[in-house]
Coordinates of C-alpha atoms and ligand atoms in Angstrom, one line a residue:
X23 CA 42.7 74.8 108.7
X24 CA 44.7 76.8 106.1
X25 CA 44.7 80.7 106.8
X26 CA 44.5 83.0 103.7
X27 CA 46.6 85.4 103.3
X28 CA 45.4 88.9 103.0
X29 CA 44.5 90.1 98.7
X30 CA 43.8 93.6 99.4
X31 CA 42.4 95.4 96.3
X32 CA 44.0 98.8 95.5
X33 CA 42.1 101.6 95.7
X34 CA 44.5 103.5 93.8
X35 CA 42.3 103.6 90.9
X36 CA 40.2 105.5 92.6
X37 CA 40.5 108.9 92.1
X38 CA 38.7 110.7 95.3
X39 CA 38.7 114.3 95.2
X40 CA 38.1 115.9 98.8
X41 CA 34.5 117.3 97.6
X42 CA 31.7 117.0 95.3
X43 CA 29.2 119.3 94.4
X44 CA 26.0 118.5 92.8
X45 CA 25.5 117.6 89.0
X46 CA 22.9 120.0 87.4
X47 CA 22.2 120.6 83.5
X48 CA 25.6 118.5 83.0
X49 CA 27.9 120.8 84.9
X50 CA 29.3 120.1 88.8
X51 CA 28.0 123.2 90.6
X52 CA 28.1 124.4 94.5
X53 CA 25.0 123.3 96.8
X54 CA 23.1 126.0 98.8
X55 CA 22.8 123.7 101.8
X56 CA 25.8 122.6 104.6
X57 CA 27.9 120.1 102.7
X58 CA 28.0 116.8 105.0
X59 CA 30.6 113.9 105.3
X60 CA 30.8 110.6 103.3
X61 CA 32.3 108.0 105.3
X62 CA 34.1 104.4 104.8
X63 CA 32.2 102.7 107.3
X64 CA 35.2 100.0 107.3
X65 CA 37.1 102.5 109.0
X66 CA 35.4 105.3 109.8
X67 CA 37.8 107.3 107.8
X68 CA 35.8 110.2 105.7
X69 CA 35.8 110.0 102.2
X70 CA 34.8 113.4 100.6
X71 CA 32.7 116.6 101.5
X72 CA 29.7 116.4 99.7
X73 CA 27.2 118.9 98.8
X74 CA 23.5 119.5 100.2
X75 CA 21.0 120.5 97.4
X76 CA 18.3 122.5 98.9
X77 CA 15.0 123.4 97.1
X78 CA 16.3 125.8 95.3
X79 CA 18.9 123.4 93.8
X80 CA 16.0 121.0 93.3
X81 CA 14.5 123.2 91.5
X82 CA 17.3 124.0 89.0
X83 CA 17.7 120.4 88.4
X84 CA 14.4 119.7 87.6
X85 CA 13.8 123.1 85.2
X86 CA 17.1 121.8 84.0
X87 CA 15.5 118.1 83.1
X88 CA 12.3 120.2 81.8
X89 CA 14.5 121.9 79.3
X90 CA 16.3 118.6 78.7
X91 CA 13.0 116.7 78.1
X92 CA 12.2 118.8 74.6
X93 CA 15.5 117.3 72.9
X94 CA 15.6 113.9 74.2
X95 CA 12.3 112.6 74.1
X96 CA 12.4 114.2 70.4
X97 CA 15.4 112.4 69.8
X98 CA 14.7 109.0 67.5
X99 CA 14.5 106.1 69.5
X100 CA 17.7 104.5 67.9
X101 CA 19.7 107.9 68.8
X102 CA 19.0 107.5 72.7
X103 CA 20.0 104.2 72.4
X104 CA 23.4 105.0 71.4
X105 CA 23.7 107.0 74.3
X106 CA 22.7 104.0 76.2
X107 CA 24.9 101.7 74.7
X108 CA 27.7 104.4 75.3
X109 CA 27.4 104.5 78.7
X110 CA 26.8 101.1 79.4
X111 CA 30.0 100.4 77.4
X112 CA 31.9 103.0 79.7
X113 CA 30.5 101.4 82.7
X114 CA 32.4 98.5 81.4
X115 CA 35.3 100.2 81.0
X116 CA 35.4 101.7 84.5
X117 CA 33.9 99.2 86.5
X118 CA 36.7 98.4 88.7
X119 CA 37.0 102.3 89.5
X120 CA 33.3 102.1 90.2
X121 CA 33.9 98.5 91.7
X122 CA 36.7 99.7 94.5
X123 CA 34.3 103.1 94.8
X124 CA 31.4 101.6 95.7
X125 CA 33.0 99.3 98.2
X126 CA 34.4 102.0 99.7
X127 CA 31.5 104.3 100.1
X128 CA 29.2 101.5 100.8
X129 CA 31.0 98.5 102.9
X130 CA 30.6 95.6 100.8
X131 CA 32.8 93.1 100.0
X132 CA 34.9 93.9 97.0
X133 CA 33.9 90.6 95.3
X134 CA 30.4 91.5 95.4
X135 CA 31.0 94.8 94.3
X136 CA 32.8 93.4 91.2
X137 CA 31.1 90.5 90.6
X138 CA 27.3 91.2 90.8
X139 CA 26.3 94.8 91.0
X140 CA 29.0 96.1 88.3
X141 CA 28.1 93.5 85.6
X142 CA 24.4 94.0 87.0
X143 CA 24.6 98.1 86.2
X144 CA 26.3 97.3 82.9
X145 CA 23.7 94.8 82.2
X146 CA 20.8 97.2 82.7
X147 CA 21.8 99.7 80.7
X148 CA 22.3 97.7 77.9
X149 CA 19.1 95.8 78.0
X150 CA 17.3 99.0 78.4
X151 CA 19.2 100.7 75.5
X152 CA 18.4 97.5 73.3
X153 CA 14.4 98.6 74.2
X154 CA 14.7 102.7 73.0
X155 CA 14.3 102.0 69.4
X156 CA 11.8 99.1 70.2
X157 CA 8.5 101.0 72.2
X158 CA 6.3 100.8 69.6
X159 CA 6.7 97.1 69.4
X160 CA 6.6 96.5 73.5
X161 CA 2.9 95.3 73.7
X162 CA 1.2 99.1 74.2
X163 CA -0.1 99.8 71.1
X164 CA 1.8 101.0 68.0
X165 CA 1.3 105.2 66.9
X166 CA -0.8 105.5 63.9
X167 CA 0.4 107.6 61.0
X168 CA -1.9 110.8 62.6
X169 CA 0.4 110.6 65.6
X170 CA -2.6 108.7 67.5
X171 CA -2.2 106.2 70.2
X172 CA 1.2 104.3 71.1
X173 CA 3.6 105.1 74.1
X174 CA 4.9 108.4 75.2
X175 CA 7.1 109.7 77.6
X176 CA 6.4 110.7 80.7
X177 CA 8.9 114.2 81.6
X178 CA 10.6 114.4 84.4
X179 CA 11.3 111.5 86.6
X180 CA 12.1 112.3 90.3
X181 CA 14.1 109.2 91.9
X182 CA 15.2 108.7 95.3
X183 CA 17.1 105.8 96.1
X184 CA 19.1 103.8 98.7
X185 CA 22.4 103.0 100.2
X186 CA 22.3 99.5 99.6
X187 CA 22.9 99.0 95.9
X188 CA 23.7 102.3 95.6
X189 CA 24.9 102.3 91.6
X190 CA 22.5 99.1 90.6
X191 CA 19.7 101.1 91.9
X192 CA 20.4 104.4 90.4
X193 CA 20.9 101.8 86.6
X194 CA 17.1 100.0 87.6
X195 CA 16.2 103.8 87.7
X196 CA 18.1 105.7 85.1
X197 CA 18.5 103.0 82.5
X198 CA 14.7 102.7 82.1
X199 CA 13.6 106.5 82.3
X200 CA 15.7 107.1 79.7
X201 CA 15.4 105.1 77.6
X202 CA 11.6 106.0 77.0
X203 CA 12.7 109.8 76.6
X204 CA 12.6 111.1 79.7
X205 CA 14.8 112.7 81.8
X206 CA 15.9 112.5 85.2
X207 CA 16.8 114.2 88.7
X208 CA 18.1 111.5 91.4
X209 CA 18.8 112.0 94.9
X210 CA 21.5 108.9 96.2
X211 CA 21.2 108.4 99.5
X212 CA 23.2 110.4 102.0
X213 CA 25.7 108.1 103.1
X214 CA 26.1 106.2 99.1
X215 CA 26.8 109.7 97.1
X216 CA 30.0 108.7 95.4
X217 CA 29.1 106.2 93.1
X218 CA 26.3 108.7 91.4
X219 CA 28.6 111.4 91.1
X220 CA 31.3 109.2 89.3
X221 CA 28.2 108.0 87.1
X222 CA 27.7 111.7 86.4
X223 CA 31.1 112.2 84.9
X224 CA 30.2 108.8 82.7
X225 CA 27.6 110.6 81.7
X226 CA 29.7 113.7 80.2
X227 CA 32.1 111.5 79.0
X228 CA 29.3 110.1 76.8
X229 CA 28.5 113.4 75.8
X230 CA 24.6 112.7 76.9
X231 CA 22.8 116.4 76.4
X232 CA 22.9 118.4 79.7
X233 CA 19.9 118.4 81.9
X234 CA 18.8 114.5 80.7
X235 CA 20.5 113.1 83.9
X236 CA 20.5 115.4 86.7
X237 CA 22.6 114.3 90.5
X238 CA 21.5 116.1 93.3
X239 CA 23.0 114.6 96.8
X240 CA 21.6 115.5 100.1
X241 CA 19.9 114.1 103.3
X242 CA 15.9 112.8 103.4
X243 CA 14.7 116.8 102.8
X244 CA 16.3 116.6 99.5
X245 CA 14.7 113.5 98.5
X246 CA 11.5 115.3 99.9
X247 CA 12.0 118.1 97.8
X248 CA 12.5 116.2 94.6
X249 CA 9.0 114.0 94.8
X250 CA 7.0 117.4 95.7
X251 CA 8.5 119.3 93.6
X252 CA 5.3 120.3 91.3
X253 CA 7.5 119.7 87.9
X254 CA 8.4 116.1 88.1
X255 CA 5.7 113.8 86.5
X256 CA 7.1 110.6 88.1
X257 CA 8.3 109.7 91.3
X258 CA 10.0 106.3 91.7
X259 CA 11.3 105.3 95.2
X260 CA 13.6 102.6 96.7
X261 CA 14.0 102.2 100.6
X262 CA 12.1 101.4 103.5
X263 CA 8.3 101.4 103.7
X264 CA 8.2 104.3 106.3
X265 CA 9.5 106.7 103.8
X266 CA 7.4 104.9 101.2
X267 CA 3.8 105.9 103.1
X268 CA 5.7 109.7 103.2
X269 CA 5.8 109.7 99.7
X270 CA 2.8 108.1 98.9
X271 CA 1.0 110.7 100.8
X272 CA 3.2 113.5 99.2
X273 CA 2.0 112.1 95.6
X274 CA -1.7 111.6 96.3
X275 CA -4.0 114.1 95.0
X276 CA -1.1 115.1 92.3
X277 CA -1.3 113.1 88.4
X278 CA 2.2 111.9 89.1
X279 CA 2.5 108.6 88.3
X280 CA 4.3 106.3 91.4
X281 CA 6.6 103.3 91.6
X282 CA 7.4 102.0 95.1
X283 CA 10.3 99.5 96.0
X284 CA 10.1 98.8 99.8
X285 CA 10.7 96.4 102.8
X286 CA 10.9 93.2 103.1
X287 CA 11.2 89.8 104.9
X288 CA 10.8 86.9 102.9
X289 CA 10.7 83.3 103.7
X290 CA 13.4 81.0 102.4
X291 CA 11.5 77.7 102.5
X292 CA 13.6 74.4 102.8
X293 CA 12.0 71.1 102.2
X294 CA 12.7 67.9 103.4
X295 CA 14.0 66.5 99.6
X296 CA 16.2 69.1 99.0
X297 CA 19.3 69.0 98.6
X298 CA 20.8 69.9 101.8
X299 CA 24.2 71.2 100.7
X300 CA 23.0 73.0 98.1
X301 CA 20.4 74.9 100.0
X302 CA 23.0 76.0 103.0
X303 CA 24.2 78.0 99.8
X304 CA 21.1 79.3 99.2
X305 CA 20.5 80.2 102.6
X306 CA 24.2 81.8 102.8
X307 CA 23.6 83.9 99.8
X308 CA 19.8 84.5 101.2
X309 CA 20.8 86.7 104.0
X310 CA 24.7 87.1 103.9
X311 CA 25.2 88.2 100.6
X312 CA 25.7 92.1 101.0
X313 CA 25.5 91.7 105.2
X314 CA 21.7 91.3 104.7
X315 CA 21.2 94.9 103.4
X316 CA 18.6 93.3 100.9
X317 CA 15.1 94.4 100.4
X318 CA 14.7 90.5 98.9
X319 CA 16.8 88.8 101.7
X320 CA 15.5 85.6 102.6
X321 CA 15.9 86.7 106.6
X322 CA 13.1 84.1 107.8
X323 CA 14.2 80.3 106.9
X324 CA 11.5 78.2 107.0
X325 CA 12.7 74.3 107.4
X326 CA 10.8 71.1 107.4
X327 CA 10.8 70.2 111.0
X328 CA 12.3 66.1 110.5
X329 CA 15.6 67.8 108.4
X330 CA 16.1 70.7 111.0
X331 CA 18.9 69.4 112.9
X332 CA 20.8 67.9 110.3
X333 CA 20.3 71.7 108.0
X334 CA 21.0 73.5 111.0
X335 CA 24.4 71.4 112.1
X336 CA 25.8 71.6 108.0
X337 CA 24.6 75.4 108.0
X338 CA 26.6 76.1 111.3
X339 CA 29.6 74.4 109.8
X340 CA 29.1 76.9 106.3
X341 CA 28.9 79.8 108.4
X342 CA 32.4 79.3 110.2
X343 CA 33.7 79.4 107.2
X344 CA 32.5 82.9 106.5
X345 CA 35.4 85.5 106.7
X346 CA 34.5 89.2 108.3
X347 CA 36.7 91.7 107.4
X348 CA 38.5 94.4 105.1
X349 CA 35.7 94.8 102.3
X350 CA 38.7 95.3 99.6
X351 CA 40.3 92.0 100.5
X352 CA 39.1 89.8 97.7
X353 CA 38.3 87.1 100.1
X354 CA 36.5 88.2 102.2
X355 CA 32.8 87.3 102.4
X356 CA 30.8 89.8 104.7
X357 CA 32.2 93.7 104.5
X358 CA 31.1 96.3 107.2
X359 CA 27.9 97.6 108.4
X360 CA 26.5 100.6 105.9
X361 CA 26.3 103.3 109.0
X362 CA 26.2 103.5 112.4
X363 CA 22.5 103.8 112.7
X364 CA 22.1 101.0 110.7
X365 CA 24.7 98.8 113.0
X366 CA 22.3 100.5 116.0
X367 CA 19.1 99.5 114.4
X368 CA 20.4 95.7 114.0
X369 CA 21.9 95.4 117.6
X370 CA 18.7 96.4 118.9
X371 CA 16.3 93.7 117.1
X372 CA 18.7 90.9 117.8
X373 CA 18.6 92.1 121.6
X374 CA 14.9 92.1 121.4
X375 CA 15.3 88.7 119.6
X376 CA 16.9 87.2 122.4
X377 CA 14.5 89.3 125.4
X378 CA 11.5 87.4 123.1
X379 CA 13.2 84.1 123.8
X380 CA 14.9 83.2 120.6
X381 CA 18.4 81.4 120.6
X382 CA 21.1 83.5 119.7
X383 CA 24.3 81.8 118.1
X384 CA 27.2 83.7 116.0
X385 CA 30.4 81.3 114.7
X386 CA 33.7 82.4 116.2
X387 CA 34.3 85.5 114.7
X388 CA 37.0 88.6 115.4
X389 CA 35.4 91.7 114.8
X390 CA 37.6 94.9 113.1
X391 CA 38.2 97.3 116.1
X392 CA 37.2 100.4 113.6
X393 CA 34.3 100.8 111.7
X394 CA 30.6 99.2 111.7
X395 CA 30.7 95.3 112.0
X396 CA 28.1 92.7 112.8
X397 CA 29.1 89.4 113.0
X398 CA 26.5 86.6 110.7
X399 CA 23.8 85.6 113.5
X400 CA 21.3 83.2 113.9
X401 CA 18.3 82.7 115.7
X402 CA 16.2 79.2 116.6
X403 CA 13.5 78.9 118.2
X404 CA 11.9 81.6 116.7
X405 CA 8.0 81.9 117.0
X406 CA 5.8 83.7 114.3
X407 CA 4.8 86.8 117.0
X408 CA 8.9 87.6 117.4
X409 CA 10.2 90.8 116.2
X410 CA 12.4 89.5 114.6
X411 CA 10.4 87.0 112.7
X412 CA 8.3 90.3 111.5
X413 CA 10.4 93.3 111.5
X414 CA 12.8 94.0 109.0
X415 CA 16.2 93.6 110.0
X416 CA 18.1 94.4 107.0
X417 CA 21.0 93.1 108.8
X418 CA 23.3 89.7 108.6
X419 CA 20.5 88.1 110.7
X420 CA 18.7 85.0 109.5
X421 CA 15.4 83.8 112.1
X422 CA 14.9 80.3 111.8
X423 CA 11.1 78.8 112.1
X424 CA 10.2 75.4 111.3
X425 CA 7.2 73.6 109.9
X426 CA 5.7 70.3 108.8
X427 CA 3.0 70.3 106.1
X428 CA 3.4 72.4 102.6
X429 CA 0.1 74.0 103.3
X430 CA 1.6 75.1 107.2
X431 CA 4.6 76.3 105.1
X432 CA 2.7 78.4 102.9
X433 CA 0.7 80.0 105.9
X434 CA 3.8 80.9 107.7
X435 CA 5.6 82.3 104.8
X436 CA 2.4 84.5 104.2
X437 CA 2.2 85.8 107.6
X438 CA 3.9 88.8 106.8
X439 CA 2.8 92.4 106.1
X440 CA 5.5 91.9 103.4
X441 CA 5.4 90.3 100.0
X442 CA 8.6 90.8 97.7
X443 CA 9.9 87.6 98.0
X444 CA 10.4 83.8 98.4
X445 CA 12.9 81.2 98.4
X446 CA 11.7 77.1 97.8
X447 CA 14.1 74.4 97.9
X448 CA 13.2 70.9 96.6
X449 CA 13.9 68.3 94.5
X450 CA 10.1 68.1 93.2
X451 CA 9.2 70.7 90.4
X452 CA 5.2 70.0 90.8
X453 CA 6.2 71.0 94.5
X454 CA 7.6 74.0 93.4
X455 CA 4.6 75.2 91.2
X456 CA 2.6 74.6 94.0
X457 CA 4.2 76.8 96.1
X458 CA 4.9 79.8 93.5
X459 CA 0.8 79.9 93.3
X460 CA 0.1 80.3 97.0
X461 CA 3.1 82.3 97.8
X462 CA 2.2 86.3 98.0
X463 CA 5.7 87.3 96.9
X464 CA 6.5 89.5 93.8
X465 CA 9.4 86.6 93.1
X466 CA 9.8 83.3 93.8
X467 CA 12.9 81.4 93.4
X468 CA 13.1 77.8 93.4
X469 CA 16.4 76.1 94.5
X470 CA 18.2 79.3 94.0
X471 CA 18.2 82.6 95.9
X472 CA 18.4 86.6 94.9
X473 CA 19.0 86.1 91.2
X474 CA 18.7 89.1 89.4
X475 CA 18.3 89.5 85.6
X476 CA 17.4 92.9 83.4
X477 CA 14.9 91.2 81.6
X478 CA 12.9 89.7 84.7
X479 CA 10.4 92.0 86.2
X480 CA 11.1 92.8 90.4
X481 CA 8.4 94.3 92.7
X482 CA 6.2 93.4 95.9
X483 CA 2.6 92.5 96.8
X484 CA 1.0 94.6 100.4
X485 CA 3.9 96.8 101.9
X486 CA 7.0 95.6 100.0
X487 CA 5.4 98.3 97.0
X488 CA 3.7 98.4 94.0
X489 CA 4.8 98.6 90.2
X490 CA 7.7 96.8 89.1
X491 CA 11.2 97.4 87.9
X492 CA 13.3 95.5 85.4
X493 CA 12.2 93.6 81.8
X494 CA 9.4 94.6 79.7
X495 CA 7.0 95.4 83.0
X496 CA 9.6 98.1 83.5
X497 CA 8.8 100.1 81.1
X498 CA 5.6 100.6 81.5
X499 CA 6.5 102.7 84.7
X500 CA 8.2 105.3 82.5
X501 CA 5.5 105.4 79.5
X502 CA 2.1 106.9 79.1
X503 CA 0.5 103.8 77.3
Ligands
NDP606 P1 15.1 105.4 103.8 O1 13.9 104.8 103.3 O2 15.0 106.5 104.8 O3 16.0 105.9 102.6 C1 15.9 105.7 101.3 C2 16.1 107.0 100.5 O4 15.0 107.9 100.8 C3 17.4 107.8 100.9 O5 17.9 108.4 99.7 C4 16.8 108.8 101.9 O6 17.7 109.8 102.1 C5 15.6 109.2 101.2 N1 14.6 109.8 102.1 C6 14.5 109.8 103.5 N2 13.4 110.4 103.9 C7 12.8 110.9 102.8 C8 11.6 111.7 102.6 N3 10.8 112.1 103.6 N4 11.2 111.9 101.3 C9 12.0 111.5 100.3 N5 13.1 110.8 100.4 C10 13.5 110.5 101.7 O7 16.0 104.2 104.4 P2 17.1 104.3 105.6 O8 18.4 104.5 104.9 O9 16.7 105.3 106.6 O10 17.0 102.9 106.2 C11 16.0 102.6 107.2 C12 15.5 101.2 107.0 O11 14.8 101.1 105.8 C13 16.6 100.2 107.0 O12 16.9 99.8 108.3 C14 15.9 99.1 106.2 O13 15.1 98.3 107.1 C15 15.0 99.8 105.3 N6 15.6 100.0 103.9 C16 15.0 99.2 102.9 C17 15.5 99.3 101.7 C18 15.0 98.4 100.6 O14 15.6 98.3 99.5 N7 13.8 97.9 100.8 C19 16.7 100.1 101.3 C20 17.2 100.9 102.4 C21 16.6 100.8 103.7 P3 18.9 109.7 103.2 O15 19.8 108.6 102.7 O16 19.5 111.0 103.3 O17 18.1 109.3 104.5

């Protein structure tokens, strides 16, 4: 077998300062709280100092995005959109900056990085920009000449998001929000800041009116400050569904409206007509793409018991293939481990995998000596009851169950207190429709896996959320229709 040789990708486009403060009313300012640590979790090697906002600061960003609400939302629809537009044009521009950043601050593979989230962010904001000058027309009722009726902004929208998609969440949260006049304070998560605070600087270099996006970095209290913070009129969350029930509980009682983005573990179903090769892709991208730190992953493959042995031998095969490794090099195929507690968390599932009497097996695979690295595991073998065929993982860590009726495969991919989404692969399309009707999943995809688009709606059923994010659906989170 050939060896590649190594393509790192420089970083010197990057320009890192040593620390970052938080971005309020369009201006980088100090935080009140204990600055913490960014790190490459590659290497271990810290990034920047970043700032804590405290309550205080909280509140300054959100009296900031009060103030900021009377000109935008006044602003014609058609003028927001140019700001859109702008900044998804500079997004463009910079995306190999935010590219190389990203990767960086987050571990994943440079080639993901550039490949899907950038043109992903770019994407949203332009799709979203195309709506601003279009509300009246989105299906909620058109304002009669008496300024009755029709859509209206919201205020202030209070987002918290996470480290996995750290700059395509913040554009599923800010490209929205905006574009329906309101404005916004978002908390990154603690150990994803950098991204943000580069979009921040995008967003004076399109000259957007100070206080319409507001940055404020911190740990879990800051995100807990922003969604009680009495001010904000929307709260809209990405993450897991512990924090979710937090914030559900902080909102109750209040008229804030709430969008919820949680947890997941989501069958990827392989039948016994499909075609093989093509689904060991499927199941690759299902839970390797971005080391499994996927809300949507398809962590549980569900195969048709008479084609397991042949799927499982051809998967095998794909998955020595797989290289581990610097997340800059543009080959390589699975980057680091977000954080050391994440790392922990994954360890001690697939330990409690194997205790439960699943089969463990990982290809041949050298593992960095710095940083957070887990090599791509699977487990067969696995019975419904496992923790690991019920917890999420959010880890490279696929469980493998098998079944041998479409009805048995529907019950299995149901048993879940999950519902985001579903992966079918076969070679009949009435098969297919079948399937998408039983399946309690907010997306199904069928002989394809996590494919995201700005126009398609993306949201769970039970604990994976409510409300949903992207396309037309996605603006009806950030309207009063
Ligand atoms: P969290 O849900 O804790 O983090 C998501 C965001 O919420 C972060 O910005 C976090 O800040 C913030 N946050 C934490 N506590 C609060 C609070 N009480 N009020 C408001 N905001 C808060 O996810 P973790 O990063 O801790 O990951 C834990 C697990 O969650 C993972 O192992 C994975 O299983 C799941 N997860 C699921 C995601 C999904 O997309 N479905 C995304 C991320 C994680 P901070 O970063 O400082 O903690």
């Amino acid at each position: 077998m050939f060896e590649y040789a190594p393509a790192p990708e420089s970083r010197d486009i990057v320009d890192l300062r040593s620390s970052y403060g938080l971005f309020i009313n369009g201006e980088f300012v100090e935080g009140s709280g204990t600055s913490f640590k960014t790190v490459n979790p590659a290497t271990e090697e810290t990034l920047a100092e970043v700032a804590t906002a405290t309550s205080d600061d909280v509140d300054r960003a959100v009296q900031a995005a009060r103030k900021a609400f009377g000109v935008w939302s006044a602003l014609p629809g058609a003028e927001r959109a140019k700001y859109l537009f702008r900044i998804a044009r500079l997004i463009q521009e910079r995306a190999r900056e935010l590219a190389v950043l990203e990767s960086l601050d987050n571990g994943k593979p440079i080639r993901e990085s550039r490949d899907v989230d950038l043109p992903l962010v770019a994407a949203h904001f332009f799709y979203y920009a195309g709506w601003a000058d279009k509300l009246q027309y989105a299906g909620f009722g058109r304002r009669t000449a008496d300024g009755q009726g029709g859509t209206r902004p919201l205020g202030v929208a209070g987002q918290v998001i996470p480290w996995n998609f750290p700059l395509l969440m913040l554009a599923w949260k800010i490209a929205p929000a905006l574009a329906c006049g309101n404005t916004v304070v978002l908390k990154p998560a603690e150990t994803t800041p950098l991204t943000a605070l580069l979009f921040a600087e995008i967003c004076r270099q399109a000259d957007l009116p100070p206080g319409v996006v507001n940055i404020v970095t911190g740990a879990g209290e800051t995100g807990a400050a922003v969604v009680a913070h009495p001010d904000v009129n929307k709260v809209a969350f990405t993450g897991s569904t512990e924090v979710g029930r937090i914030i559900a509980r902080s909102v109750a009682g209040t008229n804030k409206k709430l969008t919820l983005e949680l947890g997941g573990k989501a069958a990827n179903i392989v039948f016994d007509d499909a075609a093989i090769d093509q689904a060991v892709e499927g199941i690759v991208n299902g839970i390797f793409f971005n080391q499994g730190h996927v809300c949507c992953a398809g962590s549980r493959l569900l195969v048709q018991e008479s084609i397991q042995e042949e799927l499982l031998a051809a998967l095998k095969r794909r998955l020595g293939t797989l290289r581990l490794g610097d997340p800059l090099d543009k080959n390589t195929d699975i980057g680091a481990i977000n954080s050391a507690e994440q790392l922990a968390k994954i360890r001690q599932l697939s330990d409690l995998g194997e205790s439960e009497g699943a089969e463990r097996w990982s290809p041949a695979c050298e593992l960095p000596g710095k940083g957070f690295w887990f090599p791509p595991t699977l487990f067969t073998g696995v019975a419904q009851s496992h923790s690991i065929a019920r917890e999420e993982i959010f880890g490279p860590v696929l469980s493998v169950l098998t079944f041998r009726t479409p009805a048995e495969a529907v019950e299995k991919a149901n048993n879940t207190p999950y519902g985001l989404s579903a992966g079918v692969w076969t070679e009949k399309g009435s098969r297919i429709l079948w399937m998408a009707d039983r399946l309690r999943a907010g997306v199904v995809w069928a002989n394809t896996f996590n494919k995201f688009d700005p126009a398609s709606p993306f949201g769970g059923y039970k604990e994976s959320g409510y409300g949903r994010e992207g396309g037309l659906a996605g603006l009806e989170a950030y309207l009063d229709v």
